[in-house]
Each structure stands twice: as C-alpha cells, then as structure tokens.
XYZ file of C-alpha atoms in Angstrom:
564
model
C 234.807 3.402 155.686
C 232.945 6.114 157.701
C 230.176 3.600 158.491
C 232.672 0.960 159.417
C 234.311 3.332 161.917
C 230.983 4.122 163.505
C 230.580 0.379 164.202
C 234.185 0.056 165.446
C 233.813 3.040 167.744
C 230.621 1.581 169.118
C 232.325 -1.780 169.809
C 235.299 -0.211 171.633
C 233.005 2.241 173.419
C 234.590 5.273 171.918
C 232.256 8.124 170.976
C 232.904 11.689 170.024
C 229.588 12.803 171.244
C 228.495 16.372 171.856
C 230.813 18.604 173.806
C 229.503 18.868 177.359
C 230.207 22.050 179.443
C 229.596 22.601 183.132
C 226.242 24.231 184.074
C 228.068 27.251 185.480
C 231.467 28.961 185.074
C 233.524 31.158 187.388
C 233.469 34.749 186.052
C 235.344 37.463 188.009
C 235.300 35.251 191.107
C 231.571 34.584 191.004
C 229.534 31.650 189.690
C 227.594 32.422 186.510
C 225.104 30.061 184.939
C 224.050 32.420 182.178
C 225.640 30.722 179.204
C 225.210 33.761 176.994
C 227.309 35.803 179.473
C 229.853 33.020 179.696
C 230.151 32.736 175.900
C 230.870 36.523 175.753
C 233.467 36.131 178.492
C 235.093 33.256 176.583
C 235.216 35.370 173.431
C 236.653 38.428 175.202
C 239.288 36.169 176.809
C 240.317 34.531 173.532
C 240.397 37.743 171.566
C 242.652 39.482 174.102
C 245.182 36.712 174.659
C 247.563 37.933 172.006
C 247.264 41.683 172.595
C 247.574 41.288 176.368
C 250.738 39.233 175.976
C 252.155 41.660 173.421
C 251.647 44.661 175.765
C 253.790 42.920 178.407
C 256.777 42.619 176.051
C 259.361 45.351 176.489
C 259.163 47.977 173.732
C 262.748 47.869 172.481
C 262.073 49.279 168.991
C 261.995 47.240 165.821
C 263.159 49.486 162.954
C 266.862 49.076 163.694
C 266.804 45.328 164.206
C 264.831 43.309 161.714
C 266.230 44.936 158.516
C 269.703 43.789 159.485
C 268.615 40.117 159.104
C 266.410 40.325 155.961
C 267.996 41.061 152.625
C 265.621 42.841 150.342
C 264.434 40.455 147.558
C 264.537 42.185 144.143
C 261.965 39.785 142.771
C 258.229 40.432 143.354
C 255.385 37.963 143.619
C 252.504 38.055 141.113
C 249.188 36.183 141.246
C 248.293 34.223 138.161
C 244.582 33.759 137.367
C 242.583 30.902 138.843
C 241.050 28.340 136.482
C 237.773 26.597 137.113
C 239.506 23.224 136.885
C 241.947 24.298 139.629
C 239.117 25.234 141.986
C 237.512 21.807 141.459
C 240.790 20.075 142.166
C 241.383 22.043 145.354
C 237.941 21.254 146.684
C 238.157 17.632 145.730
C 241.419 17.325 147.669
C 239.894 18.726 150.850
C 239.116 16.268 153.676
C 235.555 15.124 154.216
C 235.108 16.996 157.512
C 231.716 17.463 159.036
C 232.551 20.454 161.273
C 230.413 23.400 160.305
C 231.532 27.017 159.900
C 229.813 30.260 160.911
C 227.411 29.762 157.957
C 226.498 26.270 159.137
C 228.254 24.771 156.060
C 230.630 21.846 156.092
C 233.099 20.717 153.422
C 231.089 17.633 152.472
C 228.264 19.943 151.302
C 230.733 22.047 149.337
C 232.215 19.004 147.638
C 228.778 17.725 146.718
C 227.835 20.959 144.867
C 231.205 22.105 143.591
C 230.379 21.156 139.956
C 227.436 23.549 140.147
C 229.174 26.428 141.873
C 232.673 26.216 140.415
C 232.149 28.917 137.826
C 230.921 31.713 140.185
C 233.435 30.580 142.798
C 236.270 30.892 140.230
C 235.064 34.367 139.406
C 235.053 35.430 143.055
C 238.569 34.094 143.601
C 239.890 35.878 140.550
C 238.162 39.113 141.567
C 239.687 38.825 144.991
C 243.258 38.431 143.588
C 242.757 41.218 140.974
C 241.490 43.798 143.502
C 243.773 42.757 146.352
C 240.733 42.274 148.603
C 239.799 39.397 150.839
C 235.958 39.107 151.164
C 234.732 40.236 154.587
C 232.181 37.426 154.792
C 235.109 35.004 154.825
C 236.785 36.678 157.746
C 234.394 35.476 160.492
C 235.515 32.545 162.680
C 233.378 30.399 164.853
C 235.344 29.454 167.990
C 234.668 26.326 170.048
C 236.172 26.221 173.553
C 237.951 22.902 174.142
C 238.857 21.804 177.651
C 242.566 21.345 178.355
C 243.118 20.555 182.094
C 242.400 21.957 185.581
C 239.149 23.355 186.844
C 236.352 22.919 184.246
C 234.524 25.911 185.610
C 237.410 28.230 184.799
C 237.353 29.429 181.192
C 241.087 30.089 181.202
C 241.489 26.261 181.186
C 240.058 26.024 177.669
C 241.765 26.526 174.347
C 240.084 28.008 171.275
C 239.391 25.851 168.165
C 238.570 28.159 165.274
C 236.268 27.004 162.440
C 236.769 29.253 159.422
C 234.554 29.672 156.374
C 234.830 26.715 153.981
C 235.148 29.170 151.070
C 237.903 31.013 152.935
C 239.805 27.676 153.043
C 239.449 27.277 149.280
C 240.615 30.823 148.496
C 243.529 30.436 150.939
C 244.637 27.190 149.365
C 244.740 28.858 145.935
C 246.853 31.710 147.368
C 249.151 29.434 149.312
C 249.954 27.373 146.229
C 251.126 30.550 144.467
C 252.967 31.795 147.548
C 254.819 28.518 148.110
C 255.995 28.488 144.475
C 257.404 31.972 144.952
C 259.033 31.168 148.275
C 260.742 27.993 146.942
C 261.898 29.603 143.694
C 263.505 32.480 145.569
C 264.744 30.294 148.481
C 263.153 32.654 151.057
C 262.620 30.260 153.865
C 265.550 29.217 156.088
C 266.748 25.596 155.804
C 266.291 25.187 159.532
C 262.517 25.586 159.338
C 260.713 22.164 159.007
C 257.211 23.202 159.689
C 254.387 23.551 157.113
C 256.765 22.912 154.220
C 256.649 20.369 151.440
C 258.802 17.264 151.920
C 259.661 18.193 155.536
C 258.397 16.706 158.727
C 258.873 16.437 162.494
C 260.962 13.340 161.866
C 263.460 15.305 159.782
C 263.590 18.145 162.328
C 264.254 15.532 165.116
C 266.842 13.905 162.934
C 268.670 17.175 162.331
C 268.810 17.805 166.014
C 269.934 14.284 167.002
C 272.624 14.180 164.311
C 274.014 17.446 165.700
C 274.160 16.007 169.205
C 275.628 12.651 168.046
C 278.332 14.416 166.068
C 279.259 16.369 169.180
C 279.481 13.193 171.250
C 281.498 11.498 168.508
C 284.026 14.331 168.688
C 284.116 14.305 172.541
C 282.412 17.716 172.646
C 279.478 19.108 174.525
C 276.202 20.445 173.253
C 273.862 22.709 175.124
C 270.268 22.637 173.945
C 267.659 25.232 174.871
C 264.081 24.297 174.121
C 262.179 27.579 173.875
C 258.554 27.928 174.758
C 256.842 30.725 172.863
C 253.610 31.774 174.477
C 250.653 31.903 172.122
C 253.066 32.625 169.248
C 250.401 32.656 166.510
C 248.188 35.095 168.556
C 250.895 37.694 169.274
C 252.103 38.339 165.711
C 252.166 42.057 165.049
C 250.603 42.914 161.705
C 252.771 45.918 160.975
C 255.954 43.949 161.554
C 254.589 41.077 159.435
C 253.694 43.300 156.522
C 257.121 44.997 156.659
C 258.876 41.621 156.501
C 256.630 40.383 153.658
C 257.475 43.532 151.616
C 261.181 42.851 151.994
C 260.711 39.232 150.965
C 259.130 40.344 147.692
C 255.397 40.283 148.496
C 254.428 43.707 147.285
C 251.803 45.723 145.512
C 248.417 44.131 145.047
C 249.608 40.815 146.518
C 250.555 42.631 149.737
C 247.216 44.481 149.645
C 245.533 41.132 149.548
C 247.431 39.874 152.600
C 246.652 43.153 154.453
C 243.005 42.735 153.650
C 243.151 39.130 154.831
C 244.587 40.122 158.183
C 242.390 43.191 158.908
C 238.769 43.489 160.024
C 238.637 39.872 161.162
C 235.958 38.905 163.620
C 235.030 35.921 165.721
C 232.323 34.609 167.981
C 232.268 31.769 170.487
C 229.743 28.982 170.356
C 229.107 27.388 173.737
C 226.704 24.557 173.195
C 223.502 26.216 171.886
C 224.656 29.729 172.813
C 226.645 32.126 170.663
C 228.463 35.209 171.789
C 228.537 38.605 170.170
C 231.094 39.279 167.354
C 234.394 40.792 168.470
C 237.308 42.218 166.429
C 240.623 40.376 166.249
C 243.403 42.951 166.277
C 246.648 40.852 166.130
C 247.896 37.341 165.354
C 247.221 35.137 162.383
C 244.032 33.116 162.156
C 244.221 29.744 163.973
C 242.966 26.861 161.902
C 243.641 28.752 158.705
C 245.526 27.498 155.726
C 247.534 30.686 155.191
C 248.159 31.453 158.862
C 251.024 28.950 159.476
C 252.848 30.143 156.332
C 252.606 33.678 157.459
C 253.992 32.685 160.863
C 257.032 30.858 159.515
C 257.726 33.936 157.341
C 257.442 36.123 160.439
C 259.961 34.052 162.415
C 262.176 33.201 159.490
C 264.946 35.689 160.218
C 265.533 34.494 163.810
C 267.964 32.028 162.244
C 270.271 34.906 161.271
C 270.485 36.420 164.700
C 273.515 34.301 165.667
C 276.463 32.984 163.662
C 277.274 30.563 166.515
C 273.941 28.827 167.314
C 272.276 26.035 165.349
C 268.477 26.461 165.295
C 265.955 23.814 164.519
C 262.379 25.136 164.012
C 259.066 23.412 163.446
C 256.615 26.301 163.180
C 256.707 27.834 166.746
C 258.687 24.915 168.235
C 262.119 26.609 168.470
C 265.237 24.798 169.679
C 268.756 26.215 169.785
C 271.986 24.289 170.104
C 275.542 25.423 170.864
C 278.505 23.077 170.671
C 282.057 23.287 172.019
C 284.819 21.270 173.637
C 285.170 23.459 176.753
C 282.010 23.363 178.824
C 282.727 26.518 180.799
C 283.441 28.526 177.625
C 280.355 26.982 176.040
C 278.249 28.080 178.963
C 279.412 31.662 178.568
C 278.863 31.628 174.841
C 275.336 30.291 175.175
C 274.486 32.987 177.729
C 275.718 35.647 175.298
C 273.951 34.274 172.262
C 270.710 33.597 174.117
C 270.476 37.320 174.895
C 270.541 37.999 171.210
C 267.689 35.599 170.648
C 265.656 37.221 173.450
C 266.321 40.679 171.982
C 264.985 39.492 168.641
C 261.892 38.050 170.295
C 261.184 41.306 172.097
C 261.629 43.347 168.933
C 259.180 41.066 167.104
C 256.621 40.986 169.906
C 256.954 37.321 170.646
C 256.568 36.289 174.253
C 259.020 33.777 175.765
C 257.715 31.657 178.637
C 260.843 31.260 180.739
C 259.063 28.903 183.174
C 258.478 26.360 180.404
C 261.793 26.979 178.553
C 264.171 24.164 179.425
C 267.891 23.440 179.201
C 269.559 20.140 178.421
C 273.291 19.395 178.264
C 274.567 16.550 176.126
C 278.089 15.283 176.891
C 279.972 12.242 178.074
C 280.836 13.624 181.523
C 280.619 16.517 183.988
C 277.506 18.336 182.740
C 275.879 19.242 186.077
C 277.383 22.662 186.669
C 276.023 24.476 183.631
C 273.911 27.572 184.480
C 272.171 29.537 181.720
C 270.389 32.755 182.710
C 267.982 35.050 180.942
C 266.537 38.196 182.478
C 268.241 37.170 185.740
C 266.319 33.927 185.818
C 267.997 30.525 185.710
C 266.699 28.283 182.972
C 265.730 24.896 184.440
C 268.073 22.060 183.501
C 266.239 18.759 182.768
C 267.380 15.212 181.849
C 264.480 14.634 179.426
C 261.910 16.605 177.543
C 259.117 16.060 175.073
C 260.536 17.395 171.797
C 258.268 17.339 168.677
C 256.181 14.581 170.242
C 259.187 12.390 171.175
C 260.748 12.111 174.632
C 264.416 12.920 174.205
C 266.932 12.435 177.084
C 270.404 13.770 177.675
C 271.975 10.380 176.768
C 269.809 10.074 173.624
C 269.259 6.416 174.413
C 265.443 6.788 173.980
C 264.602 4.733 177.074
C 261.958 7.190 178.254
C 260.297 7.321 174.836
C 260.376 3.548 174.394
C 258.678 3.152 177.774
C 256.108 5.835 176.745
C 255.345 3.967 173.529
C 255.186 0.700 175.457
C 252.519 2.178 177.804
C 250.437 3.605 174.967
C 250.594 0.457 172.855
C 249.681 -1.705 175.864
C 246.506 0.247 176.335
C 245.651 0.120 172.644
C 246.186 -3.700 172.564
C 243.873 -4.012 175.552
C 241.163 -2.270 173.541
C 241.770 -4.605 170.558
C 241.640 -7.636 172.944
C 238.296 -6.580 174.334
C 236.912 -6.145 170.831
C 238.105 -9.483 169.468
C 234.844 -11.314 170.186
C 232.777 -8.757 168.272
C 234.953 -8.052 165.273
C 236.360 -10.115 162.393
C 240.020 -10.322 161.513
C 239.889 -7.497 158.945
C 238.203 -5.103 161.436
C 240.751 -5.950 164.112
C 243.538 -5.249 161.640
C 241.995 -1.813 160.994
C 241.986 -1.117 164.708
C 245.647 -2.160 164.961
C 246.607 0.155 162.106
C 244.764 2.995 163.796
C 245.492 2.511 167.449
C 248.968 0.794 167.488
C 250.825 1.370 164.266
C 251.074 5.194 164.615
C 253.125 4.815 167.825
C 255.492 2.416 166.076
C 255.960 4.607 163.005
C 256.149 8.121 164.465
C 259.785 9.326 164.061
C 260.884 5.686 164.424
C 263.718 6.272 161.936
C 265.397 8.344 164.688
C 264.563 6.579 167.955
C 263.913 3.070 166.519
C 267.532 2.546 165.406
C 268.450 1.075 168.738
C 269.778 -2.011 170.439
C 267.531 -5.127 170.324
C 267.403 -5.295 174.119
C 266.029 -1.795 174.316
C 263.352 -2.468 171.676
C 262.445 -6.009 172.909
C 259.357 -4.901 174.893
C 257.874 -3.322 171.780
C 258.574 -6.432 169.671
C 256.785 -8.559 172.304
C 253.778 -6.244 172.330
C 253.501 -6.293 168.537
C 253.555 -10.076 168.482
C 250.803 -10.058 171.092
C 248.689 -7.810 168.883
C 249.161 -9.927 165.781
C 248.164 -13.087 167.683
C 244.993 -11.345 168.959
C 244.142 -10.318 165.390
C 244.449 -13.949 164.177
C 242.897 -15.504 167.309
C 245.820 -17.782 168.105
C 247.607 -18.742 171.301
C 250.635 -16.940 172.775
C 253.017 -19.652 171.599
C 252.086 -19.425 167.981
C 254.888 -18.340 165.646
C 254.207 -14.958 164.194
C 256.210 -14.844 160.954
C 253.376 -16.350 158.897
C 250.859 -14.139 160.757
C 252.604 -10.959 159.746
C 252.880 -12.141 156.189
C 249.237 -13.149 155.933
C 248.142 -9.801 157.393
C 250.564 -7.877 155.153
C 251.940 -6.102 158.185
C 255.569 -5.301 158.829
C 257.473 -6.300 161.965
C 258.676 -3.457 164.107
C 262.335 -3.745 162.992
C 261.223 -3.880 159.346
C 259.231 -0.660 159.899
C 262.332 1.026 161.309
C 264.525 -0.213 158.478
C 262.004 0.929 155.850
C 261.676 4.387 157.265
C 265.423 4.741 157.626
C 266.121 3.499 154.040
C 263.536 5.919 152.726
C 265.655 8.799 154.026
C 268.743 7.477 152.288
C 266.672 6.937 149.117
C 265.751 10.636 149.173
C 269.442 11.470 149.748
C 270.286 9.491 146.583
C 267.816 11.746 144.654
C 269.159 14.911 146.382
C 265.667 15.330 147.712
C 266.352 16.189 151.382
C 266.600 19.496 153.166
C 270.166 20.823 152.847
C 270.986 20.240 156.506
C 270.095 16.511 156.207
C 271.525 16.068 152.709
C 274.888 17.111 153.870
C 275.004 14.078 156.235
C 275.317 11.730 153.211
C 278.224 11.475 150.847
C 277.929 9.502 147.613
C 280.753 7.244 146.483
C 282.323 8.084 143.135
C 284.448 6.190 140.660
C 283.207 2.701 141.487
C 283.605 1.428 137.946
C 280.777 0.253 135.740
C 278.471 -1.208 138.343
C 275.558 1.284 138.096
C 273.996 -0.105 141.265
C 277.058 0.703 143.365
C 277.341 4.275 141.939
C 274.312 4.992 144.182
C 276.156 3.724 147.278
C 277.158 6.116 150.015
C 280.325 6.422 152.060
C 280.022 4.753 155.432
C 281.106 7.167 158.144
C 283.279 5.615 160.764
C 281.824 6.179 164.244
C 283.304 5.431 167.634
C 280.382 6.649 169.655
C 277.479 4.170 169.926
C 274.871 6.941 169.530
C 276.432 8.052 166.225
C 276.631 4.489 165.023
C 272.877 4.145 165.347
C 272.089 7.440 163.543
C 270.466 7.187 160.016
C 273.570 8.850 158.575
C 275.539 5.680 159.566
C 272.977 2.910 160.114
C 270.809 3.973 157.175
C 273.801 4.049 154.811
C 274.743 0.493 155.863
C 271.215 -0.730 155.179
C 271.162 1.082 151.856
C 274.487 -0.207 150.673
C 273.508 -3.764 151.558
C 270.253 -3.662 149.544
C 271.980 -4.837 146.283
C 273.585 -7.775 148.024
C 270.394 -9.183 149.511
C-alpha cells in the first residue's frame, strides 16, 4: 500500500518533500541568516510559550479553590507488572511512521527488531514502574518548526511539532493502559469530556451540543453558547497543581512518583533543516505529541465541569464550550455573565489562559437574539452567527448551510484531482483516491449535520455521482445505482443513515456516554416479539431541527429496520 501511494501521489503531483525554510529569519528586528542562531531562537521561543503565558495570568491563589471541586478518591492506583507479550503487542499496534526521534530511530525499525529486544525492553519498563522513575534518555524531544500562516521569516508564525523517543511512546502506552483502567473503574473523568477517551469522538461531542440546542428550540427557549479559546493550554499546565489533583484522584505513592519523574527534567532541541539547537529545559506543560500528555491534560481540566450547577459544558480536550438555557433572554444574559465569571476564576486559579479575542458567543433562539451582551474582564465577547466547532461549521439556526457549502467546496477540489488522474490510473486506484480525498468529508460528523432536507444535501449528492462516474469512466447521463453497487461504495444518504443507526445500535447496548444515552428511551412490554423489545420510543418533535436530530430521526430509522 505504501508503494501504491507513492505512485498515486506522483500522479496527482502531491509530494511531502523536505521542509523548506527561508534563507534568513527576523530575529529581534534584524535579519539573521545563521541557521544555528535561528534554531536556538526557535527553541527559546517554544520553551517559553507556556511559562510566559502563565506569568500573565492573575495570581488569585489555588489552595482554596480546586479542593472544593475534587472529592478525594479513597482508592489508589497500582501498577501491575509488564509482560513480554504485552510489550510486543503494544509495539505491533503502533503505526508504521517514518519520522525519526532524537536518537534517529523510527517506529518501523523498532517493529522490525522487537522480537530481539522485547526481553530487555520489558525489564526496563518493569524497573521504571517499580522504582517510580521515568528514564532521562526518554525525556528528550526533537522539535520541528512547522509554518502556520503570515510572514515566513518570523519564527512566531511557526508551531512546534515534537518527536519523542520511540521507546518513550512504548512505556507511555503501557502506563496509559493501566491508568485508563483505573480512571474508568473509579469513574474519575466527567461525562462531558469526549477527548482522548475510548468509545468517544468529536461526533458525539457535537451531537451532545446540538441535541441541547435543539431541545431548547423545541421548548421555545433560548440557549447561549460560549466557545472558549484556551491559549496554548497544553503548554501552560502547572506541574504542582497537576500533581495535587492527581493525588486527590487516587494516583499516589510510587505511581505519582513515576508521573513526577515523567514531567520533570524534560529537555528539547529544535531541528531546522540540517541545524540543531542546544538543549533547553521545559519547565511547565505536558509533552506535545506524547501518549500520556493528553490524558494528564483532561485530568487537569476535569473539575471545571463542577464550577457551575447551571451551565452545561461540552469538552473535547482543550476545546471547551459552555451552554446556558432559559426562557427569558434578559435573565439568561445575566445568568451567563454571572456563571462565566466563575469559569474565568477557575481558569485563573489553574493557570490556564483564556484568549478573549478568539472566544466567541452564539445565541440560539427563534426570535430576538440580537441584544445579548456578555462581558468578561470588561470586554464584550464577540457575537457571531457561525463558528467552526470541532471541525464543523455550526450556525445559530443549526441548518448546516455553511458547513454543507464548505464540504461542497472541498469535495469539488478533490474530484478535480481525481478527474485529472483518470487517464493515468485504473478503476481501483481511482477508488482509493475517492476514499482518501472525498469520503472523509462525507463521513466526518455526518450523523449530526447530514440528517437534513434533501434540497440542502442535493449539491453533495450531485458531486458524489460525478465522482463515481469518473471512477467508472462513463458519461454524465449514466445511472449511478449499479456503479455504486459495483464499487461497493455507499451513497451519501446511506452513509448518513448508517452512521446515525450505529449511534442507536450503541444505545440499544447501553454503550454510549451517559449524556447521549439519556436521549434514547427503550420501549417496554411489547409482548413476545423479541425484535421489537429493542425498539425505542419515538419522541414527538414540533421543531424541524429537533425532528432531524439522531434522537428522533435515528430512532425512526432503527425502528423501521425490522420492517424492511
């Protein structure tokens, strides 16, 4: 498959290539073409991002605040021994990435020799757990600056991509497997957190939010949504606060010593082409690109959900959205202003920086939503009609017009690429291109935005038919039903229906997050028909947005399965 993609990328003129940097950068207002100096400036900038932001946050004290929201867990976590078979399984499950760490080792090399090194590697992992020590050689990160936007000569317009030791990833995966078992068993993580957790996704986080808004509209109420922007959230985590929280959650003794060791004495260097900077210490934050880092972050932010009894929070890692619902818009505005101050106070105590300029407000309601004004630190939060939320454009009418147009533009470009490649590739290769360049736009969170009116989705249906005709090399008048069948590809509406029914299937197994599971009510006492005992109650909905939600539309599809 790797060789096939090399050919496909060559045909469509897509190449990763080597990262190219300008011949000079602007350093302290002057041009500098000494790449070693520039690499050191990059490293200093990246290392200080978190600490510089944290210093600007008001020192409001933390001891009196955080303990109020975290109940001390009486159970403690223990680390079971690692077996050689487990190490081999963990390595085998790793992706075949060619990116090399600070030791110039990639995962493919490790996978090729794992049978030979599994015994000593298992010994090292067990020794690490038994002594509560994370090896220093695994704490060094190689950082590659990746251009974002703006002036390419300004190093502030680059983001860091950290490449950690391959063996660090293996040890972290072993620890995370044990940590996740403890967290799930003790129900530590809040139900509103959808990031970096098993059986959760951006689609479910988006669904939770949209169902909340749709219920509000159904009941002729208003919902105010605040989409918070946390600046460099992973970089500003305070280690002392994190350790204190972990101890209260039940991560104590040697396990906590291991986490402390993991966080301290970390170093990084920047590689800029052929030049490498000096090593610098990393004093705060959790490692970017790490396996354990995201789990530590969601534990760090976990208790924000207990700050308010009024607000509904939906979190996906550092993407934090708060909702407040009520039938009186003026009273709702006052309530949101009050509760938002509590959120800001929690952020300050926990050394997390809120970017008010990028934090946005949206009001969902059937009428008269223009006069809402939400303030924080005497600054008015900008009210918008649409915003990109978890990769999907959501608007204040939740009709998904903006997102459908966005998908239409992206798919059109991808189909143009496939069309240009049709003379050089066979049918199977064109199908692979379709599945890689087009299908992800059709499937991403489509169970939420794809349940829509046919007229709204018609442009996407037309584009999909165009793509399938290109794959089969037929004219624009050719019927597509047989083409989809021969290609073993689903039509767009079938994709949406499948994704939607999968949610209801999980509901039938009580296998959804609690917030989503509560949207579905099973029928009881239907007699002896076992199939119908798995049916769900169809919720009556007057509002058109609610009627199209998976909690209504999905249930109808599910209940009809036995009749088809």
